mmCIF file of C-alpha atoms and ligand atoms in Angstrom:
data_model
loop_
_atom_site.group_PDB
_atom_site.id
_atom_site.type_symbol
_atom_site.label_atom_id
_atom_site.label_comp_id
_atom_site.label_asym_id
_atom_site.label_seq_id
_atom_site.Cartn_x
_atom_site.Cartn_y
_atom_site.Cartn_z
ATOM 1 C CA ALA J 692 -1.009 -12.098 -49.432
ATOM 2 C CA GLN J 693 -0.078 -10.357 -46.708
ATOM 3 C CA LYS J 694 -3.324 -8.791 -46.349
ATOM 4 C CA LYS J 695 -5.025 -11.688 -46.897
ATOM 5 C CA ARG J 696 -2.878 -13.700 -44.091
ATOM 6 C CA LEU J 697 -2.248 -10.762 -41.362
ATOM 7 C CA PRO J 698 -5.910 -11.371 -39.990
ATOM 8 C CA SER J 699 -5.682 -14.735 -38.714
ATOM 9 C CA THR J 700 -2.331 -15.226 -37.438
ATOM 10 C CA VAL J 701 -3.571 -11.698 -35.208
ATOM 11 C CA GLY J 702 -6.843 -14.244 -34.569
ATOM 12 C CA VAL J 703 -4.827 -17.424 -33.567
ATOM 13 C CA PHE J 704 -2.443 -15.396 -32.044
ATOM 14 C CA SER J 705 -4.951 -13.187 -29.701
ATOM 15 C CA ASP J 706 -6.158 -17.144 -29.094
ATOM 16 C CA GLN J 707 -4.097 -18.568 -27.402
ATOM 17 C CA LEU J 708 -3.460 -14.767 -25.485
ATOM 18 C CA GLU J 709 -7.144 -15.514 -24.876
ATOM 19 C CA LYS J 710 -5.979 -19.095 -23.251
ATOM 20 C CA GLN J 711 -3.255 -18.141 -21.940
ATOM 21 C CA ILE J 712 -5.447 -15.247 -20.215
ATOM 22 C CA HIS J 713 -7.782 -17.604 -18.624
ATOM 23 C CA ARG J 714 -5.985 -20.580 -17.688
ATOM 24 C CA GLU J 715 -3.235 -17.792 -15.868
ATOM 25 C CA LEU J 716 -6.494 -15.979 -13.189
ATOM 26 C CA LEU J 717 -7.847 -19.547 -13.094
ATOM 27 C CA LEU J 718 -4.638 -19.801 -11.489
ATOM 28 C CA LYS J 719 -4.022 -17.469 -9.742
ATOM 29 C CA ASP J 720 -8.015 -17.287 -8.130
ATOM 30 C CA GLY J 721 -7.116 -20.792 -7.393
ATOM 31 C CA LEU J 722 -3.361 -19.646 -6.039
ATOM 32 C CA SER J 723 -6.082 -17.410 -3.487
ATOM 33 C CA GLN J 724 -7.007 -19.939 -1.731
ATOM 34 C CA ALA J 725 -4.576 -22.879 -2.439
ATOM 35 C CA VAL J 726 -3.677 -22.043 2.374
ATOM 36 C CA GLU J 727 -6.838 -22.402 3.422
ATOM 37 C CA LYS J 728 -8.310 -25.128 1.025
ATOM 38 C CA ASP J 729 -4.860 -26.951 2.270
ATOM 39 C CA GLN J 730 -3.569 -28.306 -1.631
ATOM 40 C CA LEU J 731 -0.892 -26.961 -0.942
ATOM 41 C CA HIS J 732 2.191 -28.814 0.420
ATOM 42 C CA LEU J 733 5.880 -29.818 0.462
ATOM 43 C CA VAL J 734 8.373 -31.606 -1.222
ATOM 44 C CA TYR J 735 11.985 -32.216 -0.151
ATOM 45 C CA GLN J 736 15.703 -33.461 -2.311
ATOM 46 C CA PRO J 737 18.677 -34.184 -0.826
ATOM 47 C CA ILE J 738 21.916 -32.363 -0.510
ATOM 48 C CA ILE J 739 24.580 -34.197 0.626
ATOM 49 C CA ASP J 740 28.191 -33.502 1.010
ATOM 50 C CA ALA J 741 31.437 -34.429 -1.618
ATOM 51 C CA ASN J 742 33.593 -35.991 0.773
ATOM 52 C CA ASP J 743 31.456 -38.448 2.477
ATOM 53 C CA CYS J 744 28.071 -38.550 0.487
ATOM 54 C CA GLN J 745 26.197 -37.594 4.322
ATOM 55 C CA ILE J 746 22.650 -36.104 4.290
ATOM 56 C CA VAL J 747 23.824 -32.015 4.683
ATOM 57 C CA SER J 748 20.341 -30.382 4.513
ATOM 58 C CA PHE J 749 16.805 -30.957 2.904
ATOM 59 C CA GLU J 750 15.775 -28.998 -0.082
ATOM 60 C CA ALA J 751 12.070 -27.874 0.603
ATOM 61 C CA LEU J 752 9.944 -27.418 -3.007
ATOM 62 C CA LEU J 753 6.116 -26.003 -2.837
ATOM 63 C CA ARG J 754 4.201 -28.289 -4.968
ATOM 64 C CA TRP J 755 0.430 -27.740 -5.535
ATOM 65 C CA ARG J 756 -2.860 -29.940 -6.210
ATOM 66 C CA LEU J 757 -5.806 -27.715 -7.608
ATOM 67 C CA ASN J 758 -8.796 -30.487 -8.269
ATOM 68 C CA ASP J 759 -5.943 -33.050 -9.713
ATOM 69 C CA GLU J 760 -4.134 -31.576 -11.446
ATOM 70 C CA MET J 761 -0.130 -31.544 -10.103
ATOM 71 C CA ILE J 762 0.287 -27.897 -11.060
ATOM 72 C CA PRO J 763 4.056 -27.532 -11.160
ATOM 73 C CA PRO J 764 6.247 -23.884 -9.527
ATOM 74 C CA ASP J 765 7.554 -22.943 -12.554
ATOM 75 C CA GLU J 766 3.547 -22.031 -13.761
ATOM 76 C CA PHE J 767 2.124 -20.791 -9.915
ATOM 77 C CA ILE J 768 5.366 -18.991 -8.453
ATOM 78 C CA SER J 769 5.054 -16.699 -10.668
ATOM 79 C CA ILE J 770 1.729 -15.679 -10.598
ATOM 80 C CA ALA J 771 1.439 -15.230 -6.820
ATOM 81 C CA GLU J 772 4.093 -13.309 -7.302
ATOM 82 C CA GLN J 773 3.065 -10.784 -10.580
ATOM 83 C CA TYR J 774 -1.042 -10.953 -7.671
ATOM 84 C CA GLY J 775 0.450 -10.865 -4.857
ATOM 85 C CA LEU J 776 -0.318 -13.926 -3.167
ATOM 86 C CA ILE J 777 3.772 -14.911 -3.077
ATOM 87 C CA ARG J 778 3.887 -13.441 0.942
ATOM 88 C CA LYS J 779 0.650 -15.194 1.948
ATOM 89 C CA ILE J 780 2.451 -18.817 0.277
ATOM 90 C CA GLY J 781 5.877 -17.713 1.695
ATOM 91 C CA GLN J 782 4.643 -17.888 4.818
ATOM 92 C CA TRP J 783 3.279 -21.205 5.123
ATOM 93 C CA VAL J 784 6.583 -22.676 3.804
ATOM 94 C CA LEU J 785 8.618 -21.561 5.772
ATOM 95 C CA GLU J 786 6.490 -22.187 8.400
ATOM 96 C CA GLN J 787 5.546 -25.317 7.201
ATOM 97 C CA ALA J 788 9.367 -25.837 6.460
ATOM 98 C CA CYS J 789 10.496 -25.413 10.130
ATOM 99 C CA GLN J 790 7.849 -27.170 12.208
ATOM 100 C CA THR J 791 9.332 -30.199 9.882
ATOM 101 C CA ALA J 792 13.291 -29.319 9.957
ATOM 102 C CA SER J 793 12.696 -29.742 13.698
ATOM 103 C CA THR J 794 11.587 -32.685 14.325
ATOM 104 C CA TRP J 795 14.910 -34.143 12.564
ATOM 105 C CA ALA J 796 17.411 -31.324 13.800
ATOM 106 C CA GLN J 797 16.335 -32.938 16.881
ATOM 107 C CA ARG J 798 18.051 -36.825 16.181
ATOM 108 C CA HIS J 799 20.609 -35.348 12.895
ATOM 109 C CA PRO J 800 22.719 -31.544 12.232
ATOM 110 C CA ILE J 801 20.235 -31.186 9.279
ATOM 111 C CA ALA J 802 19.562 -28.055 7.589
ATOM 112 C CA ILE J 803 16.290 -26.686 6.134
ATOM 113 C CA CYS J 804 17.017 -24.669 2.608
ATOM 114 C CA VAL J 805 14.086 -23.016 2.331
ATOM 115 C CA ASN J 806 13.569 -20.950 -1.500
ATOM 116 C CA VAL J 807 12.547 -17.230 -1.355
ATOM 117 C CA SER J 808 10.740 -15.241 -3.567
ATOM 118 C CA VAL J 809 12.600 -11.379 -3.967
ATOM 119 C CA ALA J 810 9.238 -9.553 -3.776
ATOM 120 C CA GLN J 811 8.887 -11.585 -0.078
ATOM 121 C CA LEU J 812 12.255 -10.813 0.433
ATOM 122 C CA GLU J 813 12.214 -6.975 -0.675
ATOM 123 C CA ASP J 814 9.517 -7.268 3.165
ATOM 124 C CA ASP J 815 9.721 -4.911 5.156
ATOM 125 C CA ASP J 816 8.688 -7.979 7.672
ATOM 126 C CA PHE J 817 10.446 -10.319 5.989
ATOM 127 C CA VAL J 818 13.151 -10.915 8.593
ATOM 128 C CA ASP J 819 9.867 -10.937 11.572
ATOM 129 C CA ILE J 820 8.141 -13.169 9.542
ATOM 130 C CA VAL J 821 11.034 -15.978 9.543
ATOM 131 C CA GLU J 822 11.821 -14.856 13.226
ATOM 132 C CA ALA J 823 8.212 -16.123 14.504
ATOM 133 C CA ALA J 824 9.057 -19.478 12.315
ATOM 134 C CA LEU J 825 11.642 -19.653 14.036
ATOM 135 C CA GLN J 826 9.983 -18.916 17.681
ATOM 136 C CA SER J 827 6.773 -21.513 17.078
ATOM 137 C CA SER J 828 9.029 -24.109 15.567
ATOM 138 C CA GLN J 829 12.109 -24.408 18.127
ATOM 139 C CA LEU J 830 14.308 -24.535 14.786
ATOM 140 C CA ALA J 831 17.744 -23.159 15.487
ATOM 141 C CA PRO J 832 18.535 -20.266 13.064
ATOM 142 C CA GLU J 833 21.506 -22.480 11.571
ATOM 143 C CA PHE J 834 19.445 -24.957 10.871
ATOM 144 C CA LEU J 835 17.762 -22.659 8.071
ATOM 145 C CA HIS J 836 19.162 -21.910 4.942
ATOM 146 C CA ILE J 837 17.464 -19.224 2.363
ATOM 147 C CA GLU J 838 17.173 -19.853 -1.094
ATOM 148 C CA MET J 839 17.494 -16.456 -3.085
ATOM 149 C CA THR J 840 17.203 -16.662 -6.847
ATOM 150 C CA GLU J 841 19.732 -14.423 -8.904
ATOM 151 C CA SER J 842 16.122 -12.304 -10.937
ATOM 152 C CA VAL J 843 17.175 -10.018 -7.469
ATOM 153 C CA PHE J 844 19.647 -7.823 -10.073
ATOM 154 C CA THR J 845 16.140 -5.788 -10.680
ATOM 155 C CA SER J 846 15.297 -5.160 -7.411
ATOM 156 C CA ASP J 847 17.605 -2.542 -4.812
ATOM 157 C CA ILE J 848 20.431 -4.516 -4.753
ATOM 158 C CA GLY J 849 20.577 -2.196 -1.297
ATOM 159 C CA LEU J 850 17.773 -2.851 0.813
ATOM 160 C CA LEU J 851 18.658 -6.958 0.099
ATOM 161 C CA ALA J 852 21.989 -5.786 0.931
ATOM 162 C CA GLU J 853 20.523 -5.075 4.144
ATOM 163 C CA GLN J 854 18.271 -8.349 4.366
ATOM 164 C CA ILE J 855 20.325 -10.466 4.293
ATOM 165 C CA LYS J 856 22.879 -8.963 6.755
ATOM 166 C CA ALA J 857 19.918 -8.666 9.200
ATOM 167 C CA LEU J 858 19.241 -12.360 7.911
ATOM 168 C CA GLN J 859 22.892 -13.864 9.816
ATOM 169 C CA ASP J 860 22.602 -11.484 12.186
ATOM 170 C CA LYS J 861 20.544 -13.867 13.365
ATOM 171 C CA GLY J 862 22.349 -16.647 12.110
ATOM 172 C CA VAL J 863 20.307 -17.635 9.231
ATOM 173 C CA LYS J 864 22.581 -18.595 6.012
ATOM 174 C CA VAL J 865 21.559 -17.170 2.481
ATOM 175 C CA SER J 866 22.263 -18.844 -0.984
ATOM 176 C CA ILE J 867 22.139 -17.482 -4.297
ATOM 177 C CA ASP J 868 20.023 -19.693 -5.925
ATOM 178 C CA ASP J 869 20.283 -21.252 -9.135
ATOM 179 C CA PHE J 870 23.802 -18.774 -9.616
ATOM 180 C CA GLY J 871 25.418 -17.728 -13.614
ATOM 181 C CA THR J 872 21.893 -17.657 -14.880
ATOM 182 C CA GLY J 873 20.993 -14.214 -14.380
ATOM 183 C CA TYR J 874 22.831 -11.000 -15.433
ATOM 184 C CA SER J 875 25.108 -9.460 -13.018
ATOM 185 C CA SER J 876 25.634 -12.346 -11.213
ATOM 186 C CA LEU J 877 29.566 -11.001 -10.902
ATOM 187 C CA SER J 878 27.884 -7.754 -9.336
ATOM 188 C CA ILE J 879 25.546 -9.925 -6.662
ATOM 189 C CA MET J 880 28.925 -11.444 -5.816
ATOM 190 C CA GLN J 881 30.264 -8.273 -5.304
ATOM 191 C CA ASP J 882 27.532 -6.286 -3.591
ATOM 192 C CA LEU J 883 26.180 -9.288 -1.940
ATOM 193 C CA ALA J 884 27.734 -10.515 0.582
ATOM 194 C CA VAL J 885 25.847 -14.391 1.305
ATOM 195 C CA ASN J 886 27.043 -17.280 2.423
ATOM 196 C CA ILE J 887 26.191 -20.212 -0.170
ATOM 197 C CA VAL J 888 26.270 -20.120 -3.711
ATOM 198 C CA LYS J 889 24.338 -22.388 -5.983
ATOM 199 C CA ILE J 890 26.378 -23.363 -8.974
ATOM 200 C CA ASP J 891 23.590 -23.551 -11.971
ATOM 201 C CA ARG J 892 21.866 -27.088 -13.454
ATOM 202 C CA SER J 893 22.594 -25.507 -16.697
ATOM 203 C CA PHE J 894 26.559 -25.742 -16.501
ATOM 204 C CA VAL J 895 26.145 -28.720 -14.425
ATOM 205 C CA GLU J 896 24.962 -30.467 -17.875
ATOM 206 C CA ARG J 897 27.259 -28.865 -19.618
ATOM 207 C CA ILE J 898 30.457 -30.245 -17.514
ATOM 208 C CA ASP J 899 31.896 -31.848 -20.357
ATOM 209 C CA THR J 900 32.073 -28.697 -21.848
ATOM 210 C CA ASN J 901 32.200 -24.791 -20.980
ATOM 211 C CA GLY J 902 30.254 -25.669 -18.195
ATOM 212 C CA TYR J 903 34.248 -27.422 -16.928
ATOM 213 C CA ALA J 904 35.861 -23.975 -17.255
ATOM 214 C CA ILE J 905 32.535 -21.818 -16.080
ATOM 215 C CA ILE J 906 32.093 -23.953 -12.876
ATOM 216 C CA THR J 907 35.390 -23.650 -11.969
ATOM 217 C CA ALA J 908 35.814 -20.142 -12.506
ATOM 218 C CA VAL J 909 33.152 -19.843 -9.690
ATOM 219 C CA MET J 910 34.884 -22.411 -7.474
ATOM 220 C CA HIS J 911 38.225 -19.629 -7.935
ATOM 221 C CA MET J 912 35.311 -16.909 -6.953
ATOM 222 C CA ALA J 913 33.769 -18.737 -3.959
ATOM 223 C CA ARG J 914 36.902 -19.287 -2.806
ATOM 224 C CA ALA J 915 38.057 -16.286 -2.643
ATOM 225 C CA LEU J 916 34.909 -15.207 -1.356
ATOM 226 C CA ASN J 917 35.127 -17.601 1.299
ATOM 227 C CA TYR J 918 31.282 -19.557 0.105
ATOM 228 C CA SER J 919 30.140 -22.878 0.232
ATOM 229 C CA VAL J 920 29.296 -24.063 -3.866
ATOM 230 C CA VAL J 921 26.361 -26.035 -4.053
ATOM 231 C CA ALA J 922 26.032 -28.320 -7.285
ATOM 232 C CA GLU J 923 22.272 -28.270 -8.721
ATOM 233 C CA GLY J 924 21.195 -30.546 -11.244
ATOM 234 C CA ILE J 925 23.122 -33.384 -11.354
ATOM 235 C CA GLU J 926 21.797 -36.492 -13.092
ATOM 236 C CA THR J 927 25.325 -38.675 -13.743
ATOM 237 C CA GLN J 928 28.448 -40.271 -11.846
ATOM 238 C CA SER J 929 30.935 -38.825 -14.311
ATOM 239 C CA GLN J 930 28.969 -34.914 -13.089
ATOM 240 C CA MET J 931 29.693 -36.232 -9.270
ATOM 241 C CA ASN J 932 33.403 -37.471 -10.461
ATOM 242 C CA THR J 933 33.795 -33.790 -12.308
ATOM 243 C CA LEU J 934 31.591 -31.717 -9.701
ATOM 244 C CA ARG J 935 34.309 -33.738 -6.688
ATOM 245 C CA SER J 936 37.631 -33.252 -8.327
ATOM 246 C CA LEU J 937 36.576 -29.862 -9.292
ATOM 247 C CA GLY J 938 36.216 -29.601 -5.146
ATOM 248 C CA VAL J 939 32.531 -28.603 -5.151
ATOM 249 C CA ASP J 940 30.857 -28.969 -1.163
ATOM 250 C CA TYR J 941 27.738 -29.932 -1.765
ATOM 251 C CA LEU J 942 26.097 -32.106 -4.725
ATOM 252 C CA GLN J 943 22.012 -31.709 -4.900
ATOM 253 C CA GLY J 944 20.669 -33.983 -7.462
ATOM 254 C CA TYR J 945 18.474 -36.539 -9.829
ATOM 255 C CA TYR J 946 21.544 -39.416 -9.309
ATOM 256 C CA PHE J 947 21.019 -38.986 -5.833
ATOM 257 C CA ALA J 948 17.708 -38.353 -4.526
ATOM 258 C CA LYS J 949 14.492 -37.215 -6.468
ATOM 259 C CA PRO J 950 12.486 -34.894 -4.272
ATOM 260 C CA LEU J 951 10.750 -36.474 -1.554
ATOM 261 C CA PRO J 952 7.936 -36.945 0.167
ATOM 262 C CA ILE J 953 7.648 -36.693 3.897
ATOM 263 C CA ASP J 954 7.183 -39.912 4.930
ATOM 264 C CA GLN J 955 10.476 -40.861 2.512
ATOM 265 C CA VAL J 956 12.678 -38.537 4.706
ATOM 266 C CA GLU J 957 11.648 -39.536 7.707
ATOM 267 C CA GLN J 958 12.813 -43.013 7.188
ATOM 268 C CA LEU J 959 15.496 -41.463 6.067
ATOM 269 C CA ILE J 960 16.362 -39.524 9.212
ATOM 270 C CA SER J 961 14.839 -42.226 11.405
ATOM 271 C CA ALA J 962 17.869 -44.293 11.329
ATOM 272 C CA GLU J 963 19.876 -43.907 14.178
ATOM 273 C CA GLN J 964 23.824 -43.174 12.163
ATOM 274 C CA ALA J 965 23.090 -39.588 10.227
ATOM 275 C CA PRO J 966 21.901 -40.866 7.233
ATOM 276 C CA LYS J 967 24.253 -41.084 3.879
ATOM 277 C CA LEU J 968 23.151 -41.514 0.195
ATOM 278 C CA LEU J 969 25.571 -43.485 -2.261
ATOM 279 C CA ALA J 970 24.509 -42.925 -5.304
ATOM 280 C CA GLU J 971 25.053 -46.567 -7.095
ATOM 281 C CA SER J 972 25.439 -46.625 -10.353
HETATM 282 P P1 LIG C 838 15.787 -24.983 -7.880
HETATM 283 O O1 LIG C 838 16.105 -24.150 -6.308
HETATM 284 O O2 LIG C 838 16.657 -24.164 -8.799
HETATM 285 O O3 LIG C 838 14.947 -25.841 -7.303
HETATM 286 C C1 LIG C 838 15.666 -26.855 -8.438
HETATM 287 C C2 LIG C 838 14.285 -27.346 -9.640
HETATM 288 O O4 LIG C 838 15.287 -28.689 -10.562
HETATM 289 C C3 LIG C 838 13.698 -28.663 -8.357
HETATM 290 O O5 LIG C 838 12.107 -28.098 -9.400
HETATM 291 C C4 LIG C 838 13.304 -29.768 -8.657
HETATM 292 O O6 LIG C 838 12.584 -31.060 -8.937
HETATM 293 C C5 LIG C 838 14.990 -30.219 -9.781
HETATM 294 N N1 LIG C 838 15.659 -31.367 -9.754
HETATM 295 C C6 LIG C 838 16.606 -31.080 -9.119
HETATM 296 N N2 LIG C 838 16.625 -31.614 -9.179
HETATM 297 C C7 LIG C 838 17.803 -32.155 -10.358
HETATM 298 C C8 LIG C 838 18.113 -33.004 -11.814
HETATM 299 O O7 LIG C 838 18.797 -33.294 -11.531
HETATM 300 N N3 LIG C 838 17.856 -33.071 -12.908
HETATM 301 C C9 LIG C 838 16.656 -32.027 -13.735
HETATM 302 N N4 LIG C 838 15.985 -31.948 -13.944
HETATM 303 N N5 LIG C 838 15.537 -30.766 -12.279
HETATM 304 C C10 LIG C 838 16.143 -31.816 -10.665
HETATM 305 P P2 LIG C 838 10.709 -27.068 -9.130
HETATM 306 O O8 LIG C 838 10.154 -28.276 -7.719
HETATM 307 O O9 LIG C 838 9.524 -28.766 -10.008
HETATM 308 O O10 LIG C 838 10.925 -26.640 -8.804
HETATM 309 C C11 LIG C 838 11.496 -25.655 -10.088
HETATM 310 C C12 LIG C 838 11.830 -23.898 -9.052
HETATM 311 O O11 LIG C 838 10.286 -23.489 -8.809
HETATM 312 C C13 LIG C 838 12.568 -23.545 -7.724
HETATM 313 O O12 LIG C 838 13.936 -23.119 -9.095
HETATM 314 C C14 LIG C 838 12.510 -22.197 -7.002
HETATM 315 O O13 LIG C 838 12.857 -21.119 -7.964
HETATM 316 C C15 LIG C 838 10.635 -22.474 -7.283
HETATM 317 N N6 LIG C 838 10.331 -23.277 -6.552
HETATM 318 C C16 LIG C 838 9.907 -24.384 -5.549
HETATM 319 N N7 LIG C 838 9.453 -24.172 -4.421
HETATM 320 C C17 LIG C 838 10.008 -22.335 -3.657
HETATM 321 C C18 LIG C 838 8.799 -22.427 -3.256
HETATM 322 O O14 LIG C 838 8.801 -22.578 -1.855
HETATM 323 N N8 LIG C 838 9.569 -20.555 -2.910
HETATM 324 C C19 LIG C 838 9.850 -19.888 -3.982
HETATM 325 N N9 LIG C 838 9.107 -18.716 -4.165
HETATM 326 N N10 LIG C 838 10.316 -20.458 -4.983
HETATM 327 C C20 LIG C 838 9.768 -21.708 -4.794
HETATM 328 MG MG1 LIG C 839 15.978 -23.923 -4.764
HETATM 329 MG MG1 LIG C 840 18.526 -24.351 -8.346
HETATM 330 MG MG1 LIG C 841 15.701 -23.126 -10.454
#
């Protein structure tokens, strides 16, 4: 029976593999021209102050439309990283985000959070690229936050620590995204002096069970190490209440707002008063 089944299993497997490789190459080719073809745009998800629900920043999230299909970043970012395309795309994101945020910051003290891959952060030119984006947009550095994912642990921690320091010396803030999901969260907290920790959505999701204790522990560490804490992925009022009671500084999630197109952000920003998001249940 073994002998009979084996070849067909291999056949199915290689069929799938072939499709996967084909898709990957298709996306890689598409991505290499996405900037020139104007297929990329950013959407913006607010982050609010847990105390008064005022918007303190927006996280820029990248969107890619390839022939009427929206390809999710969870699929194309890793391909961009793999094929050396993330630097060019990342630079476009930075320039675009700073340009946009600069007009917002003229009205209200609102920052922009930009996601950055480790491959970008490790680039010798990264700090210069950030500097140039700030220069040409006239955005004040304290309004730029760089979010890096915790997969940093696979890389040269010494180099990353230097890059982070260089950014902070320029006045830019740095946060660790998806905190708690990497394999060495604690050593990262020890080795990298960031400004902000973003608690991963998976802990917020399970805040009624184990998530509670974990977030409590993160809060203790963050206080001791002087980090601000953002909780991401808040979807319910009850999650918000618990996170507030734990002293989390900033909140983000579908409960308040999904990532918004630029015109909707502009509507929020155009108000005389600093915009608030009071989520009604
Ligand atoms: P992330 O930086 O952790 O961003 C949070 C993701 O969760 C976003 O997905 C956001 O739309 C989604 N999200 C926000 N609130 C909620 C919620 O309440 N519930 C649920 N279920 N989801 C929520 P998105 O936009 O698909 O981005 C996925 C990931 O792709 C990001 O995770 C980030 O790691 C990466 N990414 C996005 N834009 C960029 C970029 O410009 N550069 C780089 N290097 N990575 C990016
Ligand atoms: Mg992020
Ligand atoms: Mg995140
Ligand atoms: Mg994430």
